[in-house]
Tab-separated table of C-alpha atoms in Angstrom:
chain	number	residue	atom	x	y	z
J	27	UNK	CA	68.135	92.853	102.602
J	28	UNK	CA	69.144	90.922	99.518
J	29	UNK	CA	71.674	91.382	97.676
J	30	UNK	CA	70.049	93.264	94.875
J	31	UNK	CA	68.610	95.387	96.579
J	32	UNK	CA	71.509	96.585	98.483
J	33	UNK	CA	73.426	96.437	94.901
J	34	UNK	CA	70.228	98.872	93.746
J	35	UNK	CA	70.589	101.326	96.579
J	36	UNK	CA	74.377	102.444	96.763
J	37	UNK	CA	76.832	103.892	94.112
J	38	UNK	CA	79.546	102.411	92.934
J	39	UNK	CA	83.002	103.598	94.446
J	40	UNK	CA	84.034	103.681	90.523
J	41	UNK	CA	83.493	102.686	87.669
J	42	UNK	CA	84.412	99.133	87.001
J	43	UNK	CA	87.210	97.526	84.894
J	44	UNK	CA	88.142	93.660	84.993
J	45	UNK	CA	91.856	92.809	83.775
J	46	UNK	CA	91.659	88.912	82.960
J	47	UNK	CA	95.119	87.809	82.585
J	48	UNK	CA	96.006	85.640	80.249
J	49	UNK	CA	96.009	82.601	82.407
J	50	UNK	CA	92.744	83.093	83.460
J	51	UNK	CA	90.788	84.626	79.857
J	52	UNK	CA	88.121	81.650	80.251
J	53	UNK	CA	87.235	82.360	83.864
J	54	UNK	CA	87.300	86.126	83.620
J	55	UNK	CA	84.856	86.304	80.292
J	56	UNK	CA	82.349	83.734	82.413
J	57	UNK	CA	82.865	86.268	85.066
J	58	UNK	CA	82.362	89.546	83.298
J	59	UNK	CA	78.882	87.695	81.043
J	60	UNK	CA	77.724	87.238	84.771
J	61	UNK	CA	78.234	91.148	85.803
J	62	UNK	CA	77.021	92.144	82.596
J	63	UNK	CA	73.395	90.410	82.866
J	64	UNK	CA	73.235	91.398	87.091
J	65	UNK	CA	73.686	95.376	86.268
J	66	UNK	CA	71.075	94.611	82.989
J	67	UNK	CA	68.580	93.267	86.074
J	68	UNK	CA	69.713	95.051	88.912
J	69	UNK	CA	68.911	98.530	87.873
J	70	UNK	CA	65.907	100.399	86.114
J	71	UNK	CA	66.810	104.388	85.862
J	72	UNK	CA	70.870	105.002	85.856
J	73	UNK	CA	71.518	108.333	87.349
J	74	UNK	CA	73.664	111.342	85.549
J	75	UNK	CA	76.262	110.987	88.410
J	76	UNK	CA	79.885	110.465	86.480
J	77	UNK	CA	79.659	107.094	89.129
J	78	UNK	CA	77.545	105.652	86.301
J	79	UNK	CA	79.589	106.083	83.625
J	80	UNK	CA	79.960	102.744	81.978
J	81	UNK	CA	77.557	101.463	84.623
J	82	UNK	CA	75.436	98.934	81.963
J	83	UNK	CA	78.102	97.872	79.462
J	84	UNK	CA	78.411	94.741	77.360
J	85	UNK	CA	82.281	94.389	78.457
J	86	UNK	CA	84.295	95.510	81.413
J	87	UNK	CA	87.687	93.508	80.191
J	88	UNK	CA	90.543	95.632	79.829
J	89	UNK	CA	92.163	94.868	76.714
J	90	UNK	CA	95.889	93.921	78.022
J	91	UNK	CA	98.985	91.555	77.224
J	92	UNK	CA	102.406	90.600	78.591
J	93	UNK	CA	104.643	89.975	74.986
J	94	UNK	CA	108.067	88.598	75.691
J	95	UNK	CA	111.028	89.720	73.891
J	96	UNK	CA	113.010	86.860	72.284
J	97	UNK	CA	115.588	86.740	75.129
J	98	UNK	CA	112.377	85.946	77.580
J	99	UNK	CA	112.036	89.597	79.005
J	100	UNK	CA	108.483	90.849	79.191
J	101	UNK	CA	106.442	93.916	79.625
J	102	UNK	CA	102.958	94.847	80.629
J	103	UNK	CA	100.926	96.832	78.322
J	104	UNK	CA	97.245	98.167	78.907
J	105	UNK	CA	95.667	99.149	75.844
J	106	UNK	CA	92.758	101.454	77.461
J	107	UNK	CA	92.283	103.586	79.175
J	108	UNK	CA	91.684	102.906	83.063
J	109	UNK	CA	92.260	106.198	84.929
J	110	UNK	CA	89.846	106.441	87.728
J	111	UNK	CA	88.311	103.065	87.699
J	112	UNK	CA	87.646	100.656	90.440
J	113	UNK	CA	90.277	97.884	88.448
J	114	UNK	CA	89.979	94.299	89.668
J	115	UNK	CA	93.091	92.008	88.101
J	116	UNK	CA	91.937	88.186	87.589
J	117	UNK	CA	95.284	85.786	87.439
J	118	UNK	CA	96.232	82.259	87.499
J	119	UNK	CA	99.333	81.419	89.101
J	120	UNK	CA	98.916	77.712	88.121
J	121	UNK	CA	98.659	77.730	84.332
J	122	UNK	CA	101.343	75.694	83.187
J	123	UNK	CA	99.944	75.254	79.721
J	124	UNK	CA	100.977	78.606	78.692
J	125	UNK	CA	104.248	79.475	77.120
J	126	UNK	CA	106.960	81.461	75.985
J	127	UNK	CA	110.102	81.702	74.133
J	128	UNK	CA	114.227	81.729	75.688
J	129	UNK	CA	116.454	81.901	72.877
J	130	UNK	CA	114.864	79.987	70.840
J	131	UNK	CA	113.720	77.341	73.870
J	132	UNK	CA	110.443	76.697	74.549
J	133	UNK	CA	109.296	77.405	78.360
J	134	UNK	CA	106.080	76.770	80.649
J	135	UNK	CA	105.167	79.329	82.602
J	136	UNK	CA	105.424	78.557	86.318
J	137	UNK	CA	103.895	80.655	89.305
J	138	UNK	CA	107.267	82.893	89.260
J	139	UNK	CA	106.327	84.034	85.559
J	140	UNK	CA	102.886	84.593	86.725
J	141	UNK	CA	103.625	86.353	89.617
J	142	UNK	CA	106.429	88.667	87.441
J	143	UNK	CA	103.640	89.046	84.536
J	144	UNK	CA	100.992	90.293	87.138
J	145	UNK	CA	103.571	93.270	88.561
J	146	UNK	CA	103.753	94.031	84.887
J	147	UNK	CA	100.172	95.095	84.248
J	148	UNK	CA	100.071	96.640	88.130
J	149	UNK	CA	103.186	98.685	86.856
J	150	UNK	CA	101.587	99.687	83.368
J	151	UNK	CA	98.276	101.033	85.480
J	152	UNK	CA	101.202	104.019	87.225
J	153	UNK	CA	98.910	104.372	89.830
J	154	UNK	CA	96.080	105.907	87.520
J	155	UNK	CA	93.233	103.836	88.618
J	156	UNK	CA	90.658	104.687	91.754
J	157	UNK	CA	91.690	101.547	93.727
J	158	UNK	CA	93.597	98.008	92.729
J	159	UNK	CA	92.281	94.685	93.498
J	160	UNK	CA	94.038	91.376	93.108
J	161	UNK	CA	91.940	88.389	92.111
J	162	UNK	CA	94.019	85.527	92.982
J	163	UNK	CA	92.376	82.671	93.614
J	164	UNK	CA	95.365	80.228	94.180
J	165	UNK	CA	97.240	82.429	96.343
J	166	UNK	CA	101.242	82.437	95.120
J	167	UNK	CA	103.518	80.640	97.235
J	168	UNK	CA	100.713	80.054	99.714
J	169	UNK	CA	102.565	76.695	100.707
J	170	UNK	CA	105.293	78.569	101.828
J	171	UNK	CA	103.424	80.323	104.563
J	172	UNK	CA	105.934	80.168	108.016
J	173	UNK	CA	109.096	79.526	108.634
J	174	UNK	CA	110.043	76.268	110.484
J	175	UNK	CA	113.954	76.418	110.059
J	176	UNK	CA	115.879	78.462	107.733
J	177	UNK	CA	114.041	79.716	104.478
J	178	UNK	CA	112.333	82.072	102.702
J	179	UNK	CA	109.236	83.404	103.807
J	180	UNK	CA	107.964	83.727	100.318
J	181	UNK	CA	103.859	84.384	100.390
J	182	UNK	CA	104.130	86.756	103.190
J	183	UNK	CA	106.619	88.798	100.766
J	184	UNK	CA	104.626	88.956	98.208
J	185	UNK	CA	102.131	90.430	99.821
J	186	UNK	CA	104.108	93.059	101.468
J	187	UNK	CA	105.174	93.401	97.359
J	188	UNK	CA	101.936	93.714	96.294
J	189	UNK	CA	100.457	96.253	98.507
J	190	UNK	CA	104.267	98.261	98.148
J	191	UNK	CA	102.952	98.563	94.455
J	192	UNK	CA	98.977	99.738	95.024
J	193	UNK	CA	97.434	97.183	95.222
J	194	UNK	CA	94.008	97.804	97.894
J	195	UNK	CA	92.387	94.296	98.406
J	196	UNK	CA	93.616	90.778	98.003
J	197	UNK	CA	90.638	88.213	97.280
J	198	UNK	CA	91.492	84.580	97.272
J	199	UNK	CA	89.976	81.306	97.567
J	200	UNK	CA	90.767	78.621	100.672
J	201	UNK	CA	94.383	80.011	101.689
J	202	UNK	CA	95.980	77.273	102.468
J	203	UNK	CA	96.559	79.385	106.090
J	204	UNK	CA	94.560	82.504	106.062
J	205	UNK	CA	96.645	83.727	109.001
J	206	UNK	CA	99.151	84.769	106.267
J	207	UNK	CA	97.491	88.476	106.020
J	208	UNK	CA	99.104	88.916	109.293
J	209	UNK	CA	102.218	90.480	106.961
J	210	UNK	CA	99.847	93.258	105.759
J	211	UNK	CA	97.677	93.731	108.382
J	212	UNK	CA	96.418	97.167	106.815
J	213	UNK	CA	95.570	96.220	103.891
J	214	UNK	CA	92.173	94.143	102.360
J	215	UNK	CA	92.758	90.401	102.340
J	216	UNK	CA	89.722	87.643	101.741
J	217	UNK	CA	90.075	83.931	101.286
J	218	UNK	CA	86.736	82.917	100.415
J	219	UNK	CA	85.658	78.984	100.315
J	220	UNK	CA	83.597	77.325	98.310
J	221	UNK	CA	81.213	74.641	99.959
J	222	UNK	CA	77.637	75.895	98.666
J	223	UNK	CA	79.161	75.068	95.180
J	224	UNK	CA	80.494	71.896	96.424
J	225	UNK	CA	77.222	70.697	97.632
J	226	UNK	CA	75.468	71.766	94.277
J	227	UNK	CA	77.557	69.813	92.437
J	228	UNK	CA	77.439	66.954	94.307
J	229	UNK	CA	73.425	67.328	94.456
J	230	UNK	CA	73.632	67.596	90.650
J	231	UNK	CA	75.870	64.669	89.698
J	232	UNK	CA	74.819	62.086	92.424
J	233	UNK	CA	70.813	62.434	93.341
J	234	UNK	CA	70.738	59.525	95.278
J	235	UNK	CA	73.289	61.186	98.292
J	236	UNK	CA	71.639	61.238	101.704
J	237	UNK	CA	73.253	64.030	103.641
J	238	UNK	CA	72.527	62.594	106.856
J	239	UNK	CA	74.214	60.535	109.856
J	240	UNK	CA	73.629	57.139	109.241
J	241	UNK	CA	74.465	57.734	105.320
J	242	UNK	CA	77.235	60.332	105.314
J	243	UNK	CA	80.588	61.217	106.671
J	244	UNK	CA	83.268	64.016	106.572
J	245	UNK	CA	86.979	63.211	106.306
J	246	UNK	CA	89.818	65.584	106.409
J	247	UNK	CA	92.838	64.063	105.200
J	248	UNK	CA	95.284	65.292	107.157
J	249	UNK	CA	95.823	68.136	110.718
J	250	UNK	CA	95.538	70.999	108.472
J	251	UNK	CA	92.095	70.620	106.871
J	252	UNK	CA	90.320	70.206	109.664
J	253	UNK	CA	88.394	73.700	109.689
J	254	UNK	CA	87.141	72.727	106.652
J	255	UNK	CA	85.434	69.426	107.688
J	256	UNK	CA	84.120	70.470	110.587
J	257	UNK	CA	82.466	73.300	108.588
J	258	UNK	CA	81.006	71.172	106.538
J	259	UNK	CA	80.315	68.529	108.949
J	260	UNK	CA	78.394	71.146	111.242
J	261	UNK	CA	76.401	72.302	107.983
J	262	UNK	CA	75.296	68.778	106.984
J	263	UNK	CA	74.872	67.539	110.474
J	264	UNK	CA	76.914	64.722	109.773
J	265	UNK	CA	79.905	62.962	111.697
J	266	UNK	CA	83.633	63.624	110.737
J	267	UNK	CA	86.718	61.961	110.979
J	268	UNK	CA	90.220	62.559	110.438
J	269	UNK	CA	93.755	61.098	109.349
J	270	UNK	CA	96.912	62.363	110.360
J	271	UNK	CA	100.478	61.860	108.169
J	272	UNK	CA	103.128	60.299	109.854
J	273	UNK	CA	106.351	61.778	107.905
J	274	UNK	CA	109.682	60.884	108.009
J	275	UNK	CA	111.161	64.005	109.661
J	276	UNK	CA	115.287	62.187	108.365
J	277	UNK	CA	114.701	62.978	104.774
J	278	UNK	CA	113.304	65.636	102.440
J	279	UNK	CA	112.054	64.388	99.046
J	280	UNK	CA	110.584	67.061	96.593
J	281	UNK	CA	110.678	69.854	99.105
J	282	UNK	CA	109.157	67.927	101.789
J	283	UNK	CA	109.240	65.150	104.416
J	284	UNK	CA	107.806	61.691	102.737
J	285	UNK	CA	104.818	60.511	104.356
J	286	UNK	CA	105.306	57.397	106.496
J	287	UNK	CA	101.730	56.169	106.604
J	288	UNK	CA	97.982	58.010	107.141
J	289	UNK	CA	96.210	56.897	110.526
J	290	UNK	CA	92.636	57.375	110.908
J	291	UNK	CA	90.880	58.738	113.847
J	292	UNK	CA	86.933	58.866	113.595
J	293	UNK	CA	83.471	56.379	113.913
J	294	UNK	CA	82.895	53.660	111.859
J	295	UNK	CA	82.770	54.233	107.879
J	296	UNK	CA	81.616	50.996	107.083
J	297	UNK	CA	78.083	51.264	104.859
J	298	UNK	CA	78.751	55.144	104.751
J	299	UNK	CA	79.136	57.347	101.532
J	300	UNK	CA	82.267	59.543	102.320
J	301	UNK	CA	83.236	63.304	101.358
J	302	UNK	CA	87.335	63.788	101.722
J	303	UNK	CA	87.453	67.349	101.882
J	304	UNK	CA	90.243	69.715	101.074
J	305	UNK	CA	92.092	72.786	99.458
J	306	UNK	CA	93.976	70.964	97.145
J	307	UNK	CA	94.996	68.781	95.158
J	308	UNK	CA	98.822	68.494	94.074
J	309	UNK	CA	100.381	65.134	92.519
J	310	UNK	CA	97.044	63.262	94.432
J	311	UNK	CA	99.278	60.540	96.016
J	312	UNK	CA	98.004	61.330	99.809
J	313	UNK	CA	94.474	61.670	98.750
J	314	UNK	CA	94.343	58.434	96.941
J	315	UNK	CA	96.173	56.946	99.816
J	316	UNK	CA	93.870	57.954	101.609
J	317	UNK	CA	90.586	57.010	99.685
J	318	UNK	CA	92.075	53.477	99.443
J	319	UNK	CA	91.971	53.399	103.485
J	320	UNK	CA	88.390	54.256	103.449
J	321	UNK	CA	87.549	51.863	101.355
J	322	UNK	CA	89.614	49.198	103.145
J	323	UNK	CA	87.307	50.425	106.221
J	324	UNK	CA	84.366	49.278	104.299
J	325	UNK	CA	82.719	52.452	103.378
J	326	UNK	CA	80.316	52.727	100.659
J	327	UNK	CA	81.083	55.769	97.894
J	328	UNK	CA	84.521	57.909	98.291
J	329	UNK	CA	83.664	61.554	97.186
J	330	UNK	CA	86.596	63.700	96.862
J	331	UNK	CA	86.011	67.701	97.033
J	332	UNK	CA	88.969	70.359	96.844
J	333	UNK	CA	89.350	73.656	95.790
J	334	UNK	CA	92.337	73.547	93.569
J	335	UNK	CA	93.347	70.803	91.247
J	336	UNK	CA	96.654	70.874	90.246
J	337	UNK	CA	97.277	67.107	89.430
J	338	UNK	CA	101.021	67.759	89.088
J	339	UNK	CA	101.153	63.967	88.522
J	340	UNK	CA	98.824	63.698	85.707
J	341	UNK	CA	95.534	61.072	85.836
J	342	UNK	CA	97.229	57.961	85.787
J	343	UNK	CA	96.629	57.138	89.231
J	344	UNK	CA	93.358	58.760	89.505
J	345	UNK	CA	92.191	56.330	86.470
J	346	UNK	CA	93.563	53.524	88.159
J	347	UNK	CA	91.683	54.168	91.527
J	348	UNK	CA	88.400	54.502	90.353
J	349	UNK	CA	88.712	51.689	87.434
J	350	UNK	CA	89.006	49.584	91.399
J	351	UNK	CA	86.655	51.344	92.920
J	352	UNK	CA	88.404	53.557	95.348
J	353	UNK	CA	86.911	56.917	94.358
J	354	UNK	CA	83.508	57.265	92.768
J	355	UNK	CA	83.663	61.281	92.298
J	356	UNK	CA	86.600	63.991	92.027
J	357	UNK	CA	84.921	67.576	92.767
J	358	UNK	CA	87.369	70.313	91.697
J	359	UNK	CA	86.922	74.439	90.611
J	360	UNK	CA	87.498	75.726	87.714
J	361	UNK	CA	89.561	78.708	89.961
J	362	UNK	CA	92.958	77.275	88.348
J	363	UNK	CA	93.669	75.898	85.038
J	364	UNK	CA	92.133	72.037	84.465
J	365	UNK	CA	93.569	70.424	80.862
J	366	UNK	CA	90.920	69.773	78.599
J	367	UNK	CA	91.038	65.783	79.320
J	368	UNK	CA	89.002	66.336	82.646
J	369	UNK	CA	86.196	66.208	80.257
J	370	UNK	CA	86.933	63.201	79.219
J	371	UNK	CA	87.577	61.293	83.026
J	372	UNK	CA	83.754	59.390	84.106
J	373	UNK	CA	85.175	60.451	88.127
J	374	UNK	CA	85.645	64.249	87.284
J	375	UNK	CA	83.200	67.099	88.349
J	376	UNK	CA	83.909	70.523	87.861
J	377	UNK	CA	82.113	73.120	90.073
J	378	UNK	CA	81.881	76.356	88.225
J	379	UNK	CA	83.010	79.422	90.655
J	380	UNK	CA	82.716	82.399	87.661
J	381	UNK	CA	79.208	83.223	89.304
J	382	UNK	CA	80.177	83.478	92.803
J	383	UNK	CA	83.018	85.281	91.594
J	384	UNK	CA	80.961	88.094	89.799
J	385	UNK	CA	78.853	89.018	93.186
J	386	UNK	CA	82.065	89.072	94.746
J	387	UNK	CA	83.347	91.673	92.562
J	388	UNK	CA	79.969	93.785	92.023
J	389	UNK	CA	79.756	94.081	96.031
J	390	UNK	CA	83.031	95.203	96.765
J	391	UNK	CA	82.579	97.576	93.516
J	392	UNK	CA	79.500	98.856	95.219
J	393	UNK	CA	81.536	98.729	98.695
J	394	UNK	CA	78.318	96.445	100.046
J	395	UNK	CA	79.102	93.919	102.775
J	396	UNK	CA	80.335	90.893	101.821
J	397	UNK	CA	80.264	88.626	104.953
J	398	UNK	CA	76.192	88.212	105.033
J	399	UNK	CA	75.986	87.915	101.400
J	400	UNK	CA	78.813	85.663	100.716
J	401	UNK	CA	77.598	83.166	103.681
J	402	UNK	CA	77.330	79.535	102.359
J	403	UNK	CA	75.406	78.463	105.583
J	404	UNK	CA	72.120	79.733	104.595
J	405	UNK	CA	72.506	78.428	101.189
J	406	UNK	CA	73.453	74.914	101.780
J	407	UNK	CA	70.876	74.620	104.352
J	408	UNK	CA	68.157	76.304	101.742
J	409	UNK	CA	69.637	73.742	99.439
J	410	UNK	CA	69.381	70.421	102.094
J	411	UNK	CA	65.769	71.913	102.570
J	412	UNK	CA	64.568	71.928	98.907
J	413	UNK	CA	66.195	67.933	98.661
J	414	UNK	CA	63.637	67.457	102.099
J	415	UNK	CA	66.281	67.138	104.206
């Protein structure tokens, strides 16, 4: 059964309400435009049922704000009403472009303001609304995900926070390690990935790619993302390789351990057009690092795909790298906040995720299945199919 027709024959738990927060207003008014033309097409006769109530609308955002008082205290205000409604809150952890004001200082917001700003608008609901759902697609303080020696065990506790205050389902996008729902084990928690919308943009902005073995191969860049290429690798029926960090476990610079050097483990790239696959990207430095290792190995084009780019580093380096050749593509989502001068960088490719977002949200509203919908497998292979591959 497709999903409009399973859309067509159930009612929705409630009617539906979409908070975009203001670090995500772009991506949630792509989002609700896609909901709003799926319930024009999905349904002929709406019933009398109060379910339906709002059921074809031209806008499901909640109109909401955060305003700061001038000592940089906030508060969460929802200017509708939203009592009984199946309430889905978009945010952005990431967006550093937004501001506000200390004592007459001028501050970025970081994830922590976020984070504060989104328990705002889950406190100003008081409980009114059918059922809560976070959207978060970078998932806060997912780096901090287990404990290796003393310290905080900060995702995992806001979780626990989060469903302490309501909230039903947590929906996500490639956690950096999904195991984290083990701290709310009774509560909804999806980390969805996006590698159909990888592939179509990749299709899109390179026609020439061959997505076969003698033409293409999967890297992961380091231990951790190596689910991910051997997803994709399986999909595309292409070989994968590997490279792990070597770190220098003496020091700690930034928060971390410096990386010592990347070693590859894998077939021969030479000739071969290469996808470096991963969930993000932060300052870059270990991605180029690696690219530039691929290319020292001889292979052809250096296609870089992750989830979330953060570029904490700015472009410089990514300029630099493909002016020499090192990287030919840089695939990111427009999940977390990109400045507007990816639009001006020849490398950059943005895949747009509001869509896949939307059926996301119209399922769960219509409490539909989500695994056999939201499978990329039988996409990507519908999509290899129609290239005659």
């Amino acid at each position: 059964m497709s999903n409009i027709e399973l859309l067509e024959n159930t009612l929705p738990v409630a009617p539906l309400k979409l908070v975009a927060m203001e670090s995500c207003i772009p991506l949630g008014r792509k989002v609700n435009d896609y909901i709003v033309s799926f319930r024009k097409d999905t349904i002929n006769e709406v019933s009398e049922s109060p379910l339906y109530v709002n059921y074809r609308s031209n806008n499901y955002l909640v109109d909401c704000c955060c305003p700061r008082f001038g000592s940089g205290e906030g508060k969460g205000i929802i200017k509708e009403s939203i009592r009984g409604t199946d309430l889905f809150i978009m945010t952005d952890v990431c967006n550093h472009s937004l501001t506000y004001t200390v004592n007459g200082h001028q501050n970025h917001m970081s994830p922590d303001d976020h984070f504060q700003d989104l328990k705002r608008i889950i406190s100003a609901v008081t409980g009114k609304a059918h059922r809560l759902t976070v959207i978060m697609p970078f998932l806060y303080e997912s780096r901090q995900h287990k404990r290796s020696k003393r310290e905080s065990l900060d995702c995992a506790l806001a979780l626990e926070e989060l469903t302490n205050m309501g909230i039903s389902n947590i929906i996500t996008f490639d956690a950096h390690d999904p195991r984290v729902q083990n701290a709310i084990p009774l509560n909804g928690f999806d980390s969805f990935n996006p590698p159909y919308q990888f592939m179509k943009a990749l299709f899109r902005e390179i026609p020439d790619l061959k997505a076969d073995k003698e033409h293409l191969m999967v890297i992961s860049p380091d231990e951790g993302a190596m689910h991910r290429a051997v997803y994709f690798s399986n999909v595309l029926g292409v070989d994968m390789g590997m490279f792990y960090k070597r770190r220098d476990y003496s020091t700690i610079v930034n928060g971390k351990n410096p990386i010592v050097a990347h070693e590859f483990l894998g077939d021969d790239v030479a000739g071969k057009d290469v996808i470096i696959i991963d969930d993000m990207i932060s300052s870059g430095e270990s991605m180029l690092d690696v690219a530039k290792q691929l290319k020292d190995r001889n292979a052809e084009r250096v296609i870089v795909c992750t989830t979330f780019g953060l570029f904490t580093n700015g472009f410089e380096q990514f300029d630099e790298y493909y002016e020499k050749g090192y990287i030919t593509k840089v695939i990111t989502t427009n999940l977390t906040y990109l400045p507007p001068i990816v639009n001006e960088k020849p490398y950059f490719i943005t895949a747009d995720m509001s869509k896949y977002l939307a059926i996301i949200i119209d399922s769960l509203n219509h409490d539909t299945t989500i695994g056999a919908v939201m499978s990329p497998t039988e996409k990507i292979h519908a999509l290899l199919e129609k290239r005659g591959m």
